[in-house]
Coordinates of C-alpha atoms in Angstrom, one line a residue:
X1 CA -22.5 -5.2 12.6
X2 CA -20.8 -6.5 9.4
X3 CA -22.7 -5.6 6.3
X4 CA -21.8 -6.5 2.7
X5 CA -21.9 -4.0 -0.1
X6 CA -25.5 -3.8 -1.4
X7 CA -25.9 -0.3 -2.6
X8 CA -27.7 0.1 -5.9
X9 CA -27.4 3.9 -6.2
X10 CA -25.4 6.8 -4.9
X11 CA -28.4 7.8 -2.8
X12 CA -28.4 4.3 -1.2
X13 CA -24.8 4.9 -0.1
X14 CA -25.5 8.4 1.1
X15 CA -28.5 7.2 3.1
X16 CA -26.2 4.7 4.9
X17 CA -23.6 7.4 5.5
X18 CA -26.3 9.5 7.1
X19 CA -27.6 6.6 9.2
X20 CA -24.2 6.0 10.6
X21 CA -23.6 9.8 11.0
X22 CA -20.3 9.8 9.1
X23 CA -18.7 12.9 7.8
X24 CA -18.5 11.6 4.3
X25 CA -20.1 12.6 1.1
X26 CA -20.3 12.0 -2.7
X27 CA -20.0 14.1 -5.8
X28 CA -21.3 13.1 -9.2
X29 CA -18.9 15.5 -10.9
X30 CA -15.9 13.2 -11.6
X31 CA -13.9 15.8 -13.6
X32 CA -11.6 16.5 -10.6
X33 CA -10.3 12.9 -10.9
X34 CA -9.0 13.8 -14.3
X35 CA -7.1 16.9 -13.4
X36 CA -3.3 16.8 -13.4
X37 CA -1.5 17.1 -10.1
X38 CA 1.8 19.1 -9.8
X39 CA 4.5 17.3 -7.9
X40 CA 7.7 19.3 -7.9
X41 CA 8.8 19.5 -11.6
X42 CA 6.6 16.5 -12.4
X43 CA 3.0 16.6 -13.6
X44 CA 1.0 13.5 -12.6
X45 CA -1.5 13.2 -15.6
X46 CA -4.5 12.7 -13.2
X47 CA -5.2 12.1 -9.6
X48 CA -5.9 8.4 -9.9
X49 CA -3.3 6.0 -8.5
X50 CA -2.7 2.2 -8.9
X51 CA -1.8 1.3 -5.4
X52 CA 1.0 -1.2 -4.5
X53 CA -0.3 -4.8 -4.5
X54 CA 2.5 -7.4 -4.1
X55 CA 2.1 -10.2 -6.7
X56 CA 4.8 -12.6 -5.6
X57 CA 5.5 -13.5 -9.3
X58 CA 9.2 -12.7 -9.6
X59 CA 11.7 -15.4 -10.7
X60 CA 14.1 -17.0 -8.2
X61 CA 16.5 -14.0 -8.6
X62 CA 13.8 -11.4 -8.0
X63 CA 13.4 -10.3 -11.6
X64 CA 10.0 -9.5 -13.1
X65 CA 8.3 -12.3 -15.1
X66 CA 5.5 -12.3 -17.7
X67 CA 2.9 -12.0 -14.9
X68 CA 4.6 -8.9 -13.6
X69 CA 4.9 -7.3 -17.0
X70 CA 1.3 -8.2 -17.8
X71 CA -0.1 -6.5 -14.6
X72 CA 1.8 -3.2 -15.1
X73 CA 1.2 -3.0 -18.8
X74 CA -2.5 -3.3 -18.1
X75 CA -2.3 -0.6 -15.5
X76 CA -0.5 1.7 -17.9
X77 CA -3.0 1.1 -20.7
X78 CA -5.7 1.7 -18.1
X79 CA -4.8 5.4 -17.8
X80 CA -3.9 6.0 -14.2
X81 CA -1.7 9.0 -13.5
X82 CA 0.6 7.3 -11.0
X83 CA 1.6 3.6 -10.9
X84 CA 2.9 2.9 -7.4
X85 CA 4.7 -0.4 -8.0
X86 CA 4.6 -3.1 -5.4
X87 CA 7.0 -4.0 -2.6
X88 CA 10.5 -4.8 -3.8
X89 CA 13.0 -6.2 -1.3
X90 CA 16.4 -4.6 -0.7
X91 CA 18.1 -7.8 0.5
X92 CA 17.6 -11.6 0.4
X93 CA 16.8 -12.2 4.0
X94 CA 14.2 -9.4 4.0
X95 CA 12.2 -11.0 1.2
X96 CA 8.6 -11.6 2.0
X97 CA 8.4 -14.7 -0.1
X98 CA 10.5 -16.4 -2.8
X99 CA 8.6 -14.7 -5.5
X100 CA 9.1 -11.1 -4.2
X101 CA 10.7 -8.7 -6.6
X102 CA 14.4 -7.9 -5.7
X103 CA 16.2 -5.1 -7.4
X104 CA 20.0 -5.7 -7.6
X105 CA 22.7 -5.7 -10.3
X106 CA 21.6 -9.2 -11.5
X107 CA 18.0 -8.2 -12.0
X108 CA 18.5 -4.6 -13.3
X109 CA 17.8 -5.4 -16.9
X110 CA 14.4 -7.0 -15.9
X111 CA 13.4 -3.7 -14.2
X112 CA 14.5 -1.7 -17.2
X113 CA 12.3 -3.9 -19.3
X114 CA 9.4 -3.3 -16.9
X115 CA 9.7 0.4 -17.2
X116 CA 9.9 0.1 -21.0
X117 CA 6.8 -2.0 -21.1
X118 CA 4.9 0.4 -18.8
X119 CA 5.8 3.3 -21.1
X120 CA 4.8 1.4 -24.2
X121 CA 1.5 0.3 -22.6
X122 CA 0.7 3.9 -21.7
X123 CA 0.7 4.8 -25.4
X124 CA -2.5 2.8 -25.7
X125 CA -4.2 4.6 -22.8
X126 CA -7.1 7.0 -23.3
X127 CA -4.8 10.0 -22.8
X128 CA -2.6 11.0 -25.6
X129 CA 0.2 11.4 -25.0
X130 CA 0.3 9.7 -21.6
X131 CA 3.2 8.8 -19.4
X132 CA 2.3 7.8 -15.9
X133 CA 4.6 8.6 -13.0
X134 CA 6.2 5.4 -11.6
X135 CA 7.2 4.9 -8.0
X136 CA 9.1 1.7 -7.0
X137 CA 8.3 0.7 -3.4
X138 CA 11.4 -0.5 -1.5
X139 CA 11.0 -2.6 1.6
X140 CA 12.5 -5.0 4.2
X141 CA 9.8 -7.4 5.4
X142 CA 11.1 -7.7 8.9
X143 CA 8.9 -10.0 11.0
X144 CA 7.2 -11.2 7.8
X145 CA 10.4 -12.2 6.0
X146 CA 9.9 -15.6 4.3
X147 CA 12.8 -15.8 1.8
X148 CA 12.1 -19.5 1.2
X149 CA 8.4 -19.0 0.8
X150 CA 5.4 -19.9 2.9
X151 CA 5.0 -21.5 5.3
X152 CA 8.7 -21.1 6.1
X153 CA 9.4 -18.0 8.2
X154 CA 12.5 -16.3 9.3
X155 CA 11.2 -13.3 11.2
X156 CA 13.6 -10.3 11.8
X157 CA 11.9 -8.4 14.6
X158 CA 12.8 -5.0 16.1
X159 CA 10.8 -5.5 19.2
X160 CA 8.4 -7.9 20.9
X161 CA 4.7 -7.3 20.3
X162 CA 2.8 -10.1 22.0
X163 CA -0.2 -10.2 19.7
X164 CA 2.0 -10.2 16.6
X165 CA 4.6 -12.6 18.1
X166 CA 1.8 -15.1 18.8
X167 CA 0.9 -15.2 15.1
X168 CA 4.5 -16.1 14.3
X169 CA 4.7 -18.7 17.1
X170 CA 7.6 -16.9 18.8
X171 CA 8.0 -15.8 22.4
X172 CA 9.9 -13.1 24.3
X173 CA 13.1 -15.3 24.1
X174 CA 13.3 -14.8 20.4
X175 CA 16.2 -12.4 19.6
X176 CA 15.5 -8.9 18.3
X177 CA 17.6 -7.5 15.5
X178 CA 20.8 -5.6 16.4
X179 CA 21.5 -1.9 15.9
X180 CA 24.4 -3.0 13.8
X181 CA 22.2 -4.9 11.4
X182 CA 19.8 -2.0 11.2
X183 CA 22.6 0.5 10.4
X184 CA 23.7 -1.7 7.5
X185 CA 20.3 -1.4 5.9
X186 CA 21.0 2.3 4.9
X187 CA 23.5 1.3 2.3
X188 CA 21.1 -1.4 0.9
X189 CA 18.2 1.1 0.5
X190 CA 20.6 3.5 -1.1
X191 CA 21.9 0.9 -3.6
X192 CA 18.3 -0.2 -4.5
X193 CA 17.3 3.5 -5.0
X194 CA 20.3 4.2 -7.3
X195 CA 19.4 1.1 -9.4
X196 CA 15.7 2.1 -9.5
X197 CA 16.8 5.5 -11.0
X198 CA 19.0 3.7 -13.5
X199 CA 16.1 1.4 -14.4
X200 CA 14.1 4.5 -15.3
X201 CA 11.6 4.8 -12.5
X202 CA 10.5 8.3 -11.6
X203 CA 11.1 7.7 -7.9
X204 CA 11.2 5.3 -4.9
X205 CA 9.1 4.8 -1.9
X206 CA 10.9 4.0 1.4
X207 CA 8.2 1.8 2.9
X208 CA 7.3 2.0 6.6
X209 CA 3.9 0.5 7.1
X210 CA 1.9 -2.7 7.8
X211 CA 4.2 -4.1 10.4
X212 CA 7.3 -4.4 8.2
X213 CA 10.7 -3.6 9.6
X214 CA 11.1 0.2 9.2
X215 CA 7.5 0.6 10.4
X216 CA 8.0 -1.6 13.4
X217 CA 10.8 0.7 14.6
X218 CA 8.3 3.6 14.8
X219 CA 6.6 1.8 17.7
X220 CA 9.8 0.6 19.5
X221 CA 9.0 2.6 22.6
X222 CA 10.7 0.0 24.9
X223 CA 13.7 -0.9 22.7
X224 CA 17.1 -0.2 24.1
X225 CA 19.8 1.4 22.0
X226 CA 19.9 4.1 19.3
X227 CA 16.7 3.1 17.6
X228 CA 14.3 2.8 20.5
X229 CA 12.6 5.0 23.1
X230 CA 12.3 8.6 21.9
X231 CA 10.5 9.8 18.8
X232 CA 13.8 10.9 17.4
X233 CA 15.3 7.4 17.9
X234 CA 12.3 5.5 16.6
X235 CA 12.2 7.4 13.4
X236 CA 16.0 7.9 13.1
X237 CA 16.9 5.1 10.8
X238 CA 14.0 6.0 8.4
X239 CA 15.1 9.6 8.2
X240 CA 18.8 8.6 7.8
X241 CA 17.8 6.3 4.9
X242 CA 15.9 9.1 3.2
X243 CA 18.7 11.6 3.6
X244 CA 21.3 9.1 2.3
X245 CA 19.2 8.1 -0.7
X246 CA 18.7 11.8 -1.5
X247 CA 22.4 12.4 -1.3
X248 CA 23.4 9.4 -3.4
X249 CA 20.8 9.9 -6.2
X250 CA 21.7 13.6 -6.3
X251 CA 18.9 14.5 -8.7
X252 CA 16.1 16.9 -7.6
X253 CA 13.8 15.4 -10.2
X254 CA 14.0 11.9 -8.7
X255 CA 11.0 11.5 -6.4
X256 CA 11.7 10.2 -2.9
X257 CA 8.3 9.2 -1.4
X258 CA 7.1 7.2 1.5
X259 CA 4.2 4.9 2.5
X260 CA 3.5 5.1 6.2
X261 CA 1.0 4.0 8.8
X262 CA -1.2 6.5 10.4
X263 CA -2.4 4.1 13.1
X264 CA -1.3 0.6 14.1
X265 CA -4.5 -0.8 15.6
X266 CA -2.7 -3.1 18.0
X267 CA -4.6 -4.5 21.0
X268 CA -1.9 -5.2 23.6
X269 CA 1.3 -3.6 22.5
X270 CA 2.0 0.1 22.2
X271 CA 1.4 1.2 18.6
X272 CA 2.4 4.1 16.3
X273 CA -0.4 6.7 16.0
X274 CA -2.1 5.4 19.1
X275 CA -3.3 7.0 22.3
X276 CA -1.0 5.2 24.7
X277 CA -3.5 5.6 27.5
X278 CA -6.2 3.9 25.4
X279 CA -5.0 1.7 22.5
X280 CA -8.5 1.8 20.9
X281 CA -8.0 5.5 20.2
X282 CA -6.1 7.1 17.3
X283 CA -3.6 9.9 18.0
X284 CA -2.0 11.4 14.9
X285 CA 0.4 13.7 16.8
X286 CA 3.5 11.7 15.9
X287 CA 2.4 10.8 12.3
X288 CA 1.7 14.5 11.7
X289 CA 5.1 15.4 13.1
X290 CA 6.8 12.9 10.8
X291 CA 5.0 14.1 7.7
X292 CA 5.9 17.7 8.5
X293 CA 9.5 16.7 8.9
X294 CA 9.4 14.7 5.7
X295 CA 8.0 17.6 3.8
X296 CA 10.7 19.9 5.1
X297 CA 13.2 17.4 3.7
X298 CA 11.6 17.6 0.3
X299 CA 9.6 14.4 0.6
X300 CA 6.3 15.7 -0.7
X301 CA 4.5 12.5 -1.8
X302 CA 3.1 10.5 1.1
X303 CA 1.0 7.4 0.8
X304 CA -0.9 6.5 4.0
X305 CA -2.5 3.4 5.4
X306 CA -3.5 1.8 8.8
X307 CA -3.2 -1.4 10.7
X308 CA -1.4 -4.6 9.9
X309 CA -3.0 -7.0 7.3
X310 CA -1.4 -10.0 9.0
X311 CA -3.2 -9.2 12.3
X312 CA -6.4 -7.3 11.6
X313 CA -6.8 -7.0 7.9
X314 CA -10.2 -5.2 8.0
X315 CA -8.4 -2.1 9.3
X316 CA -6.4 -1.5 6.1
X317 CA -8.8 -3.3 3.7
X318 CA -12.5 -3.3 4.5
X319 CA -14.0 -6.4 2.9
X320 CA -17.2 -8.4 2.3
X321 CA -15.6 -11.8 2.9
X322 CA -12.5 -12.6 5.0
X323 CA -11.0 -14.7 7.8
X324 CA -13.3 -13.1 10.4
X325 CA -16.1 -10.5 10.4
X326 CA -15.6 -7.4 12.5
X327 CA -18.5 -6.0 14.4
X328 CA -18.3 -2.7 12.5
X329 CA -19.7 -2.1 9.1
X330 CA -17.1 -2.0 6.3
X331 CA -18.3 1.5 5.6
X332 CA -17.1 2.5 9.0
X333 CA -13.7 1.1 8.1
X334 CA -13.7 3.0 4.9
X335 CA -14.6 6.2 6.8
X336 CA -11.8 5.7 9.3
X337 CA -9.2 5.6 6.6
X338 CA -10.7 8.6 4.7
X339 CA -11.3 10.7 7.8
X340 CA -7.8 10.4 9.3
X341 CA -6.2 10.9 5.9
X342 CA -8.2 14.2 5.8
X343 CA -6.8 15.1 9.2
X344 CA -3.3 14.5 8.1
X345 CA -3.7 16.3 4.8
X346 CA -5.2 19.3 6.6
X347 CA -2.4 19.4 9.1
X348 CA 0.3 19.2 6.4
X349 CA -1.1 20.9 3.3
X350 CA 2.3 21.2 1.8
X351 CA 2.4 17.4 1.3
X352 CA 0.6 15.4 -1.4
X353 CA -1.3 12.7 0.5
X354 CA -2.6 9.7 -1.4
X355 CA -6.0 8.7 0.0
X356 CA -6.9 5.0 0.6
X357 CA -9.9 2.9 1.5
X358 CA -11.9 3.1 -1.7
X359 CA -12.0 -0.4 -3.3
X360 CA -14.9 -1.7 -1.0
X361 CA -17.1 1.0 -2.5
X362 CA -16.9 -0.7 -5.9
X363 CA -18.6 1.2 -8.7
X364 CA -19.5 4.0 -6.3
X365 CA -15.9 4.7 -5.2
X366 CA -15.3 7.5 -7.8
X367 CA -18.1 9.6 -6.4
X368 CA -16.7 9.4 -2.8
X369 CA -13.2 10.0 -4.2
X370 CA -14.3 13.1 -6.1
X371 CA -15.9 14.5 -3.0
X372 CA -12.8 13.9 -1.0
X373 CA -10.6 15.7 -3.5
X374 CA -13.1 18.6 -3.8
X375 CA -13.2 19.0 0.0
X376 CA -9.4 18.8 0.4
X377 CA -9.3 15.4 2.1
X378 CA -6.4 14.1 0.0
X379 CA -4.3 15.2 -3.1
X380 CA -4.6 11.9 -5.0
X381 CA -6.7 8.8 -4.6
X382 CA -5.3 5.2 -4.6
X383 CA -7.1 2.0 -5.6
X384 CA -5.3 -1.2 -4.7
X385 CA -7.5 -4.3 -5.0
X386 CA -9.6 -2.5 -7.6
X387 CA -6.6 -2.0 -9.8
X388 CA -5.6 -5.7 -9.9
X389 CA -9.3 -6.6 -10.6
X390 CA -10.1 -3.8 -12.9
X391 CA -6.8 -2.3 -14.4
X392 CA -8.7 -0.1 -16.8
X393 CA -10.9 1.5 -14.1
X394 CA -9.4 5.0 -14.8
X395 CA -10.1 4.6 -18.5
X396 CA -13.7 3.8 -17.8
X397 CA -14.0 6.9 -15.6
X398 CA -12.6 9.0 -18.3
X399 CA -14.5 7.5 -21.2
X400 CA -17.7 6.3 -19.7
X401 CA -18.0 8.6 -16.7
X402 CA -18.5 5.6 -14.4
X403 CA -17.2 2.2 -13.4
X404 CA -18.8 -1.0 -14.7
X405 CA -20.4 -3.3 -12.0
X406 CA -19.3 -6.5 -13.7
X407 CA -15.6 -5.4 -13.5
X408 CA -15.1 -4.1 -10.0
X409 CA -13.3 -5.7 -7.1
X410 CA -15.8 -7.6 -4.9
X411 CA -13.6 -7.6 -1.8
X412 CA -13.8 -11.4 -1.5
X413 CA -10.2 -11.6 0.0
X414 CA -9.2 -14.4 -2.4
X415 CA -6.2 -12.4 -3.5
X416 CA -5.1 -12.1 0.1
X417 CA -5.7 -15.8 0.9
X418 CA -3.7 -16.8 -2.2
X419 CA -0.8 -14.5 -1.2
X420 CA -0.9 -15.8 2.4
X421 CA -0.8 -19.4 1.4
X422 CA 1.4 -19.4 -1.7
X423 CA 3.1 -16.0 -2.0
X424 CA 1.5 -15.4 -5.3
X425 CA -1.4 -12.9 -5.6
X426 CA -3.9 -11.7 -8.2
X427 CA -7.6 -11.4 -8.9
X428 CA -9.1 -14.8 -9.1
X429 CA -12.6 -13.5 -9.9
X430 CA -12.0 -10.9 -12.6
X431 CA -8.7 -12.4 -14.0
X432 CA -9.5 -16.1 -14.2
X433 CA -7.1 -16.5 -17.1
X434 CA -4.2 -15.2 -15.1
X435 CA -4.8 -16.6 -11.6
X436 CA -7.6 -19.2 -11.3
X437 CA -5.3 -22.1 -12.0
X438 CA -3.1 -21.1 -9.1
X439 CA -6.1 -20.8 -6.8
X440 CA -7.4 -24.2 -7.8
X441 CA -4.0 -25.8 -7.3
X442 CA -3.6 -24.2 -3.9
X443 CA -7.0 -25.2 -2.6
X444 CA -7.3 -28.7 -3.9
X445 CA -9.3 -27.9 -7.0
X446 CA -6.7 -28.6 -9.6
X447 CA -8.6 -30.1 -12.5
X448 CA -5.6 -30.4 -14.8

């Protein structure tokens, strides 16, 4: 049964956790959120992460604009230990919309300026001195490629998945991408990574989640050729890209990280992290194997998620308001993300796993996050929708020991609707100055 957030106290939340018989807890000692985290030779100033939330606010070339600078300067001032920057395309045809960031020679100066502004903004954070770790997420949007912007669509698919194909209005006659095209992506990810290092980012994320191209390959059980069938084939391009990036960058201090799905939550097609005899069940055998192999390659930082926001958004982002209302409580969705992150972290303790699923908990999220860290359920905690609604959430945890109710994300999904329909995304409720005009224009409420 869908239930909106209505907890007044920590005890109210704990009572509902107990009612649902969830292995989830809270801790009122938030000091663990403030502790530094060692990552190789780097020290992340605290365990709070601004999660990647694509804004769609780049210029036509893919360079950052004032809206981009504004968002990440605010995150830096807000005191988070790690800023995991949003999805940046590695080529034109893989662009999710015409406003997606695109790192290339022509936009390099813009990305250098973005790093400079993040570092300048961090000087005004509650930590002195403060320099957050910055990770640039690199992606190919695959079946969600819209280089000309919505509603235009030029899907590049690695396999046919009926429930996802139906959303794109394509059938089984639509061509799948060739092995030759996929092979060519390695050099493009390498080029983008080298530029990210030159721009001044601490590292890159080779993104393989949420139905995008590298992630879709993980579930290409029935694809012919070198990238389908066996586990080794399905993960082969991903691993090759990581190895080539590591070789090209040739700097042990440059962080190579990943964001991966733990579970696809498809209903008809075979999915990654799924019990293939019962698609409703989660099986982490292959995701655990992948993270172990990544750690052995020196890829220590792993950001996890579930599902496909374009198909079943409640799996990755439990919400109060959305395009449909699942039968389960959003708290059960939060628990699923936290519980399986714990299983992965426990199975691969040598990895630093970034936990997800906290924004729906609003002002009570730090207490669950603290409990998760204290009980070994993750190494860092990420807030996505919360960060764009409330960029100084970490600062308030540090200085006030709590989050303010009138500043938290209310999981209304307006940021998601705006991105779906326009390509642009931001918090309409808490950042009216930045985004309300775009929302009004998009939905027929333009009063200008």
